[in-house]
């Protein structure tokens, strides 16, 4: 199945058949299209002058038509556990971040759901080289319009959408940073932005990732994290047939509380979101991940745990509890250890597989959005 995509906005994001169509118009043979695609997607070369087996005039034309690296790395920080955070700048000087997380590290296990679950699921294909594998977390927007009350990325609102080429270029950069036997075992859309609020670009990136002649990654190794945009959630299910893994931010046990913590709930209330999740085609993927950030003294009571377990009853889910990582601009204290343990115990007693994910990598400010948003003031807006 191939998703119905919007037209490409740059050469970088063209799919193989789109290169062939373009080159037919330029009077170039079809095999040249395959050559260029391989340079970009297999070798990660985006400068036409470095594509040495192309004729000079074609290299010149590609440069004139705008084929060039869309991102520059402006900061590269490695945490003590091997987590590597890249701050990247686009041609208009806007900045986002992408993070490489070593598989099996505390950060990978606890912050991002790894492609092959640590909870005994057998719903994923085996990882052929687990010792040197990395998950990569990528951004999909500059800022975010969702305005979640505890989140650094939502502080300044949405600055602009990223193009598919800019989103995908993070993956190429990540691969280039991994040398030798190290490689990407999974991609998670959990960086800056709400991926489903930029669905046309994200859908194109998913196609680029899974294209066999290019990156060639199974979509079962890709996780899209969303705050719950229901129409786009349904579109994702329709376009990709449930192959993409899903993580959904819930963060509250009832709809009124969720509207306060996540303004998007005013447009897509919790009951409607849960109904949409019941329709999401999960069989090949096992379970949907429910993300629940525990805000000290706010949504972390035993009553919240009981209500949440009732909301999720019967859904094919596992729950990640994330004790909030306080950001200076948002005043939510971390929950106590006793609260976290009690919340987890209640969910587990109600039959929900529940894990506590602790934000690590604090020595490189690995909470989403912290580097790129230094100095921003909060601005809340919903779509
Ligand atoms: S938690 Fe996600 S959806 Fe909410 S503001 Fe942050 S980046 Fe946006």
Short mmCIF file of C-alpha atoms and ligand atoms in Angstrom, two decimals:
data_model
loop_
_atom_site.label_atom_id
_atom_site.label_comp_id
_atom_site.label_asym_id
_atom_site.label_seq_id
_atom_site.Cartn_x
_atom_site.Cartn_y
_atom_site.Cartn_z
CA UNK A 1 0.00 0.00 0.00
CA UNK A 2 1.27 3.48 -0.85
CA UNK A 3 -0.18 6.56 0.81
CA UNK A 4 -1.73 9.29 -1.36
CA UNK A 5 0.89 11.99 -0.90
CA UNK A 6 0.99 15.73 -1.44
CA UNK A 7 3.48 16.86 -4.10
CA UNK A 8 7.14 16.99 -2.99
CA UNK A 9 8.38 20.41 -1.87
CA UNK A 10 12.04 19.79 -2.65
CA UNK A 11 14.24 17.45 -4.66
CA UNK A 12 15.43 15.71 -1.51
CA UNK A 13 11.99 14.37 -0.69
CA UNK A 14 11.16 12.89 -4.08
CA UNK A 15 10.35 9.17 -4.22
CA UNK A 16 11.91 6.96 -6.94
CA UNK A 17 9.00 7.26 -9.37
CA UNK A 18 8.93 11.05 -8.86
CA UNK A 19 12.63 11.26 -9.78
CA UNK A 20 11.93 9.22 -12.91
CA UNK A 21 9.08 11.54 -13.88
CA UNK A 22 11.27 14.59 -13.28
CA UNK A 23 14.22 13.18 -15.20
CA UNK A 24 11.97 12.17 -18.10
CA UNK A 25 11.04 15.86 -18.33
CA UNK A 26 14.73 16.80 -18.25
CA UNK A 27 15.53 14.32 -21.02
CA UNK A 28 17.58 12.13 -18.65
CA UNK A 29 17.51 8.32 -18.80
CA UNK A 30 15.67 6.42 -16.07
CA UNK A 31 18.85 4.89 -14.62
CA UNK A 32 20.12 8.38 -13.76
CA UNK A 33 17.09 8.79 -11.48
CA UNK A 34 18.06 5.59 -9.67
CA UNK A 35 21.65 6.80 -9.36
CA UNK A 36 20.64 10.09 -7.77
CA UNK A 37 18.19 8.37 -5.41
CA UNK A 38 20.92 5.96 -4.29
CA UNK A 39 23.38 8.82 -3.69
CA UNK A 40 20.88 10.58 -1.45
CA UNK A 41 19.25 7.73 0.41
CA UNK A 42 21.85 4.98 0.52
CA UNK A 43 25.00 7.08 0.81
CA UNK A 44 23.54 10.21 2.42
CA UNK A 45 25.19 12.52 -0.15
CA UNK A 46 23.16 15.67 -0.77
CA UNK A 47 25.73 17.80 -2.61
CA UNK A 48 25.37 17.24 -6.38
CA UNK A 49 29.07 17.98 -6.96
CA UNK A 50 29.95 14.92 -4.84
CA UNK A 51 27.83 12.61 -7.06
CA UNK A 52 30.87 11.65 -9.07
CA UNK A 53 29.27 9.22 -11.52
CA UNK A 54 26.86 11.85 -12.85
CA UNK A 55 27.75 14.02 -15.85
CA UNK A 56 28.80 17.56 -14.98
CA UNK A 57 25.82 19.32 -16.58
CA UNK A 58 23.38 17.14 -14.61
CA UNK A 59 25.20 17.88 -11.35
CA UNK A 60 24.99 21.55 -12.18
CA UNK A 61 21.28 21.33 -12.93
CA UNK A 62 20.60 19.52 -9.65
CA UNK A 63 22.44 22.25 -7.76
CA UNK A 64 20.57 24.97 -9.65
CA UNK A 65 17.26 23.27 -8.86
CA UNK A 66 18.11 23.39 -5.17
CA UNK A 67 19.48 19.98 -4.18
CA UNK A 68 21.57 20.73 -1.08
CA UNK A 69 21.76 19.70 2.58
CA UNK A 70 18.80 21.36 4.37
CA UNK A 71 20.32 21.03 7.86
CA UNK A 72 23.56 22.03 9.56
CA UNK A 73 24.62 20.58 12.91
CA UNK A 74 25.30 23.47 15.29
CA UNK A 75 25.73 21.47 18.52
CA UNK A 76 26.61 17.83 19.11
CA UNK A 77 26.50 16.67 22.71
CA UNK A 78 27.12 13.17 24.03
CA UNK A 79 25.69 12.17 27.41
CA UNK A 80 27.50 9.90 29.85
CA UNK A 81 25.26 6.98 28.80
CA UNK A 82 26.06 7.42 25.10
CA UNK A 83 22.89 9.35 24.21
CA UNK A 84 23.83 11.85 21.54
CA UNK A 85 21.86 15.02 20.94
CA UNK A 86 22.23 17.04 17.76
CA UNK A 87 20.96 20.61 17.54
CA UNK A 88 20.39 21.29 13.86
CA UNK A 89 19.75 24.53 12.02
CA UNK A 90 17.69 24.94 8.86
CA UNK A 91 18.40 27.42 6.08
CA UNK A 92 16.13 30.05 7.69
CA UNK A 93 18.11 29.71 10.97
CA UNK A 94 15.28 27.88 12.78
CA UNK A 95 16.56 25.13 15.05
CA UNK A 96 15.28 21.74 16.17
CA UNK A 97 16.92 18.76 17.78
CA UNK A 98 17.31 15.07 17.14
CA UNK A 99 18.61 12.49 19.60
CA UNK A 100 20.42 9.18 19.04
CA UNK A 101 19.81 6.79 21.89
CA UNK A 102 21.91 3.62 22.24
CA UNK A 103 19.80 0.51 22.34
CA UNK A 104 19.89 -1.05 25.78
CA UNK A 105 21.01 2.17 27.47
CA UNK A 106 19.03 3.45 30.40
CA UNK A 107 17.89 6.38 28.24
CA UNK A 108 16.65 4.16 25.43
CA UNK A 109 14.91 1.73 27.75
CA UNK A 110 13.36 4.36 29.95
CA UNK A 111 12.68 7.36 27.72
CA UNK A 112 11.72 6.00 24.35
CA UNK A 113 9.84 2.78 23.75
CA UNK A 114 12.37 0.68 21.82
CA UNK A 115 11.26 -0.92 18.57
CA UNK A 116 11.60 -4.34 20.16
CA UNK A 117 9.76 -4.03 23.44
CA UNK A 118 11.33 -4.73 26.78
CA UNK A 119 8.14 -6.16 28.13
CA UNK A 120 8.19 -9.52 26.46
CA UNK A 121 6.11 -8.62 23.43
CA UNK A 122 6.77 -10.83 20.46
CA UNK A 123 5.09 -8.40 18.10
CA UNK A 124 8.23 -7.18 16.35
CA UNK A 125 10.81 -8.67 14.06
CA UNK A 126 14.18 -9.61 15.58
CA UNK A 127 16.92 -7.03 15.69
CA UNK A 128 19.89 -8.45 13.74
CA UNK A 129 22.64 -6.51 15.55
CA UNK A 130 21.29 -5.44 18.88
CA UNK A 131 24.61 -4.57 20.53
CA UNK A 132 25.31 -1.49 18.41
CA UNK A 133 21.81 -0.35 17.55
CA UNK A 134 20.37 3.10 18.18
CA UNK A 135 16.89 4.55 18.27
CA UNK A 136 16.66 8.01 16.78
CA UNK A 137 14.16 10.56 18.02
CA UNK A 138 13.32 13.17 15.37
CA UNK A 139 11.45 16.48 15.30
CA UNK A 140 8.59 17.25 12.93
CA UNK A 141 7.81 20.93 13.59
CA UNK A 142 9.63 24.02 14.83
CA UNK A 143 7.85 24.49 18.15
CA UNK A 144 4.40 23.02 18.69
CA UNK A 145 0.87 24.40 18.64
CA UNK A 146 -0.54 21.97 21.19
CA UNK A 147 0.55 23.89 24.28
CA UNK A 148 0.68 20.97 26.73
CA UNK A 149 1.08 22.54 30.15
CA UNK A 150 4.25 20.68 31.16
CA UNK A 151 6.15 20.59 27.87
CA UNK A 152 9.18 22.62 26.80
CA UNK A 153 8.42 22.20 23.11
CA UNK A 154 5.03 23.89 23.39
CA UNK A 155 6.32 26.96 25.19
CA UNK A 156 6.68 29.27 22.19
CA UNK A 157 3.83 27.83 20.12
CA UNK A 158 4.28 26.69 16.55
CA UNK A 159 6.90 28.64 14.61
CA UNK A 160 6.56 26.72 11.39
CA UNK A 161 6.06 23.30 9.86
CA UNK A 162 9.13 21.36 8.82
CA UNK A 163 9.24 20.06 5.28
CA UNK A 164 9.49 16.32 4.65
CA UNK A 165 13.04 16.91 3.43
CA UNK A 166 14.02 18.63 6.68
CA UNK A 167 12.46 15.90 8.80
CA UNK A 168 14.03 13.12 6.76
CA UNK A 169 17.44 14.82 6.68
CA UNK A 170 17.64 14.28 10.46
CA UNK A 171 17.61 10.54 9.79
CA UNK A 172 20.40 10.86 7.22
CA UNK A 173 22.42 12.99 9.66
CA UNK A 174 21.86 10.45 12.41
CA UNK A 175 23.07 7.62 10.22
CA UNK A 176 26.15 9.61 9.24
CA UNK A 177 26.98 10.12 12.94
CA UNK A 178 26.94 6.35 13.57
CA UNK A 179 30.17 4.79 12.42
CA UNK A 180 31.30 1.20 11.94
CA UNK A 181 28.78 -1.41 13.07
CA UNK A 182 26.51 1.12 14.74
CA UNK A 183 23.18 1.76 13.05
CA UNK A 184 19.63 2.97 13.51
CA UNK A 185 17.26 0.25 14.67
CA UNK A 186 14.23 2.47 15.01
CA UNK A 187 12.88 5.97 14.41
CA UNK A 188 10.56 7.70 16.86
CA UNK A 189 8.64 10.89 16.09
CA UNK A 190 8.95 12.18 19.66
CA UNK A 191 11.13 15.25 19.21
CA UNK A 192 9.83 18.76 18.85
CA UNK A 193 6.33 19.08 17.42
CA UNK A 194 3.10 17.12 16.98
CA UNK A 195 3.76 14.83 13.99
CA UNK A 196 0.10 14.46 13.05
CA UNK A 197 -0.26 18.25 12.90
CA UNK A 198 2.20 18.06 10.01
CA UNK A 199 0.71 14.91 8.54
CA UNK A 200 1.43 15.44 4.81
CA UNK A 201 5.16 15.85 5.49
CA UNK A 202 5.24 12.99 8.00
CA UNK A 203 3.43 10.65 5.58
CA UNK A 204 6.05 11.43 2.93
CA UNK A 205 8.86 10.72 5.42
CA UNK A 206 7.26 7.36 6.25
CA UNK A 207 7.25 6.52 2.54
CA UNK A 208 10.89 7.57 2.19
CA UNK A 209 11.87 5.49 5.21
CA UNK A 210 10.24 2.33 3.92
CA UNK A 211 11.27 2.64 0.27
CA UNK A 212 13.33 -0.45 -0.48
CA UNK A 213 15.70 1.35 -2.90
CA UNK A 214 16.41 3.94 -0.23
CA UNK A 215 16.48 3.76 3.54
CA UNK A 216 14.59 0.46 3.54
CA UNK A 217 13.33 0.50 7.12
CA UNK A 218 10.29 -1.53 8.17
CA UNK A 219 7.56 0.78 9.44
CA UNK A 220 7.22 -1.58 12.39
CA UNK A 221 10.42 0.07 13.58
CA UNK A 222 8.85 3.52 13.39
CA UNK A 223 6.76 5.04 16.18
CA UNK A 224 4.57 8.09 15.70
CA UNK A 225 3.72 9.83 18.95
CA UNK A 226 0.62 11.99 19.04
CA UNK A 227 -1.40 14.12 21.43
CA UNK A 228 -4.53 12.75 19.76
CA UNK A 229 -5.50 14.45 16.50
CA UNK A 230 -8.32 12.13 15.58
CA UNK A 231 -8.81 12.83 11.83
CA UNK A 232 -5.09 12.46 11.16
CA UNK A 233 -4.94 9.35 13.34
CA UNK A 234 -7.60 7.81 11.13
CA UNK A 235 -5.72 8.94 8.03
CA UNK A 236 -2.53 7.32 9.31
CA UNK A 237 -4.42 4.08 9.87
CA UNK A 238 -5.89 4.25 6.38
CA UNK A 239 -2.67 5.18 4.58
CA UNK A 240 -0.33 2.77 6.34
CA UNK A 241 -2.71 -0.01 7.37
CA UNK A 242 -1.67 -0.06 11.00
CA UNK A 243 1.98 -0.82 10.21
CA UNK A 244 3.25 2.25 12.04
CA UNK A 245 3.59 1.94 15.79
CA UNK A 246 1.57 4.41 17.79
CA UNK A 247 2.23 6.22 21.06
CA UNK A 248 -0.60 8.41 22.39
CA UNK A 249 -0.25 11.07 25.06
CA UNK A 250 -3.14 10.90 27.52
CA UNK A 251 -1.72 12.60 30.63
CA UNK A 252 -5.07 12.80 32.48
CA UNK A 253 -7.68 10.43 33.80
CA UNK A 254 -10.77 12.40 32.77
CA UNK A 255 -11.67 14.74 29.97
CA UNK A 256 -11.98 17.94 32.07
CA UNK A 257 -8.51 17.50 33.60
CA UNK A 258 -7.10 16.64 30.20
CA UNK A 259 -8.44 19.89 28.72
CA UNK A 260 -6.54 21.77 31.40
CA UNK A 261 -3.26 19.89 30.84
CA UNK A 262 -3.64 19.36 27.08
CA UNK A 263 -5.67 22.08 25.30
CA UNK A 264 -6.10 19.78 22.27
CA UNK A 265 -8.62 17.85 24.39
CA UNK A 266 -11.10 20.73 23.93
CA UNK A 267 -11.21 19.88 20.24
CA UNK A 268 -10.80 16.11 20.48
CA UNK A 269 -12.12 15.00 23.89
CA UNK A 270 -10.77 11.93 25.63
CA UNK A 271 -13.83 9.71 25.03
CA UNK A 272 -13.63 10.39 21.28
CA UNK A 273 -9.89 9.73 21.28
CA UNK A 274 -10.32 6.42 23.08
CA UNK A 275 -13.05 5.46 20.61
CA UNK A 276 -10.66 6.22 17.73
CA UNK A 277 -7.97 4.07 19.36
CA UNK A 278 -10.40 1.17 19.54
CA UNK A 279 -10.65 1.39 15.75
CA UNK A 280 -6.90 1.70 15.09
CA UNK A 281 -5.74 -1.46 13.28
CA UNK A 282 -3.23 -2.83 15.77
CA UNK A 283 -3.09 -6.61 15.16
CA UNK A 284 0.31 -6.63 13.47
CA UNK A 285 1.76 -4.25 16.01
CA UNK A 286 0.55 -5.71 19.25
CA UNK A 287 -0.25 -2.74 21.40
CA UNK A 288 -0.59 1.02 21.43
CA UNK A 289 1.61 2.81 23.94
CA UNK A 290 -0.22 5.19 26.27
CA UNK A 291 2.00 7.96 27.60
CA UNK A 292 1.00 9.43 30.96
CA UNK A 293 3.17 12.17 32.44
CA UNK A 294 2.84 12.22 36.22
CA UNK A 295 2.58 15.81 37.48
CA UNK A 296 3.23 16.04 41.21
CA UNK A 297 0.05 16.78 43.16
CA UNK A 298 -1.99 17.22 39.97
CA UNK A 299 -2.78 14.01 38.09
CA UNK A 300 -0.92 11.44 40.20
CA UNK A 301 -3.49 10.41 42.85
CA UNK A 302 -4.79 6.89 43.41
CA UNK A 303 -8.16 8.15 42.17
CA UNK A 304 -6.50 9.21 38.90
CA UNK A 305 -4.96 5.76 38.55
CA UNK A 306 -8.33 4.07 39.09
CA UNK A 307 -10.09 6.36 36.60
CA UNK A 308 -7.34 5.85 34.03
CA UNK A 309 -7.59 2.09 34.34
CA UNK A 310 -11.34 2.35 33.70
CA UNK A 311 -10.79 4.57 30.65
CA UNK A 312 -8.31 2.10 29.15
CA UNK A 313 -10.21 -1.09 29.96
CA UNK A 314 -10.41 -3.38 26.94
CA UNK A 315 -7.97 -1.40 24.79
CA UNK A 316 -4.85 -3.15 23.42
CA UNK A 317 -2.41 -0.87 25.23
CA UNK A 318 0.56 -0.72 27.54
CA UNK A 319 1.13 2.31 29.72
CA UNK A 320 4.29 4.36 30.16
CA UNK A 321 4.29 6.50 33.28
CA UNK A 322 6.67 9.44 32.96
CA UNK A 323 7.44 11.39 36.14
CA UNK A 324 7.53 14.98 34.88
CA UNK A 325 10.93 16.42 34.09
CA UNK A 326 10.44 19.96 35.41
CA UNK A 327 11.25 22.74 32.96
CA UNK A 328 11.83 26.24 34.36
CA UNK A 329 8.93 27.73 32.36
CA UNK A 330 6.30 25.22 33.58
CA UNK A 331 5.59 24.88 37.29
CA UNK A 332 4.85 21.22 37.89
CA UNK A 333 6.83 19.47 40.61
CA UNK A 334 7.99 15.91 40.14
CA UNK A 335 5.76 13.29 41.81
CA UNK A 336 7.14 11.49 44.85
CA UNK A 337 8.56 8.01 44.46
CA UNK A 338 5.73 6.68 46.62
CA UNK A 339 3.11 8.25 44.32
CA UNK A 340 4.73 6.79 41.20
CA UNK A 341 4.90 3.34 42.78
CA UNK A 342 1.29 3.49 43.95
CA UNK A 343 0.02 4.67 40.56
CA UNK A 344 1.86 1.84 38.81
CA UNK A 345 0.64 -0.72 41.34
CA UNK A 346 -3.01 0.26 40.80
CA UNK A 347 -2.79 0.06 37.01
CA UNK A 348 -1.04 -3.30 37.16
CA UNK A 349 -3.60 -4.63 39.58
CA UNK A 350 -6.23 -3.72 36.99
CA UNK A 351 -4.42 -5.79 34.34
CA UNK A 352 -2.58 -3.01 32.51
CA UNK A 353 1.10 -3.57 31.69
CA UNK A 354 2.61 -0.40 33.12
CA UNK A 355 6.21 0.82 33.06
CA UNK A 356 7.90 3.81 34.62
CA UNK A 357 10.00 5.81 32.16
CA UNK A 358 12.46 8.18 33.73
CA UNK A 359 13.80 11.03 31.68
CA UNK A 360 17.55 10.54 31.57
CA UNK A 361 20.38 12.32 29.81
CA UNK A 362 19.82 15.38 31.99
CA UNK A 363 23.50 16.27 31.61
CA UNK A 364 22.74 17.23 28.00
CA UNK A 365 19.26 18.66 28.68
CA UNK A 366 17.63 15.73 26.90
CA UNK A 367 14.05 16.65 27.78
CA UNK A 368 12.38 17.44 24.49
CA UNK A 369 12.77 21.02 23.32
CA UNK A 370 15.09 22.27 26.06
CA UNK A 371 18.12 23.08 23.92
CA UNK A 372 16.33 24.63 20.98
CA UNK A 373 13.95 26.65 23.12
CA UNK A 374 16.39 28.25 25.51
CA UNK A 375 15.01 31.62 26.56
CA UNK A 376 11.56 31.28 24.98
CA UNK A 377 8.40 32.46 26.77
CA UNK A 378 5.26 30.35 27.01
CA UNK A 379 2.63 30.94 24.36
CA UNK A 380 -0.34 28.54 24.35
CA UNK A 381 -2.46 28.09 21.28
CA UNK A 382 -4.45 25.14 19.97
CA UNK A 383 -4.19 24.73 16.21
S1 LIG B 1 3.86 17.21 24.68
FE1 LIG B 1 4.02 16.92 22.44
S2 LIG B 1 2.07 17.72 21.66
FE2 LIG B 1 2.29 18.53 23.73
S3 LIG B 1 3.26 20.56 23.45
FE3 LIG B 1 4.89 19.05 23.81
S4 LIG B 1 5.56 18.43 21.75
FE4 LIG B 1 3.54 19.41 21.54
#
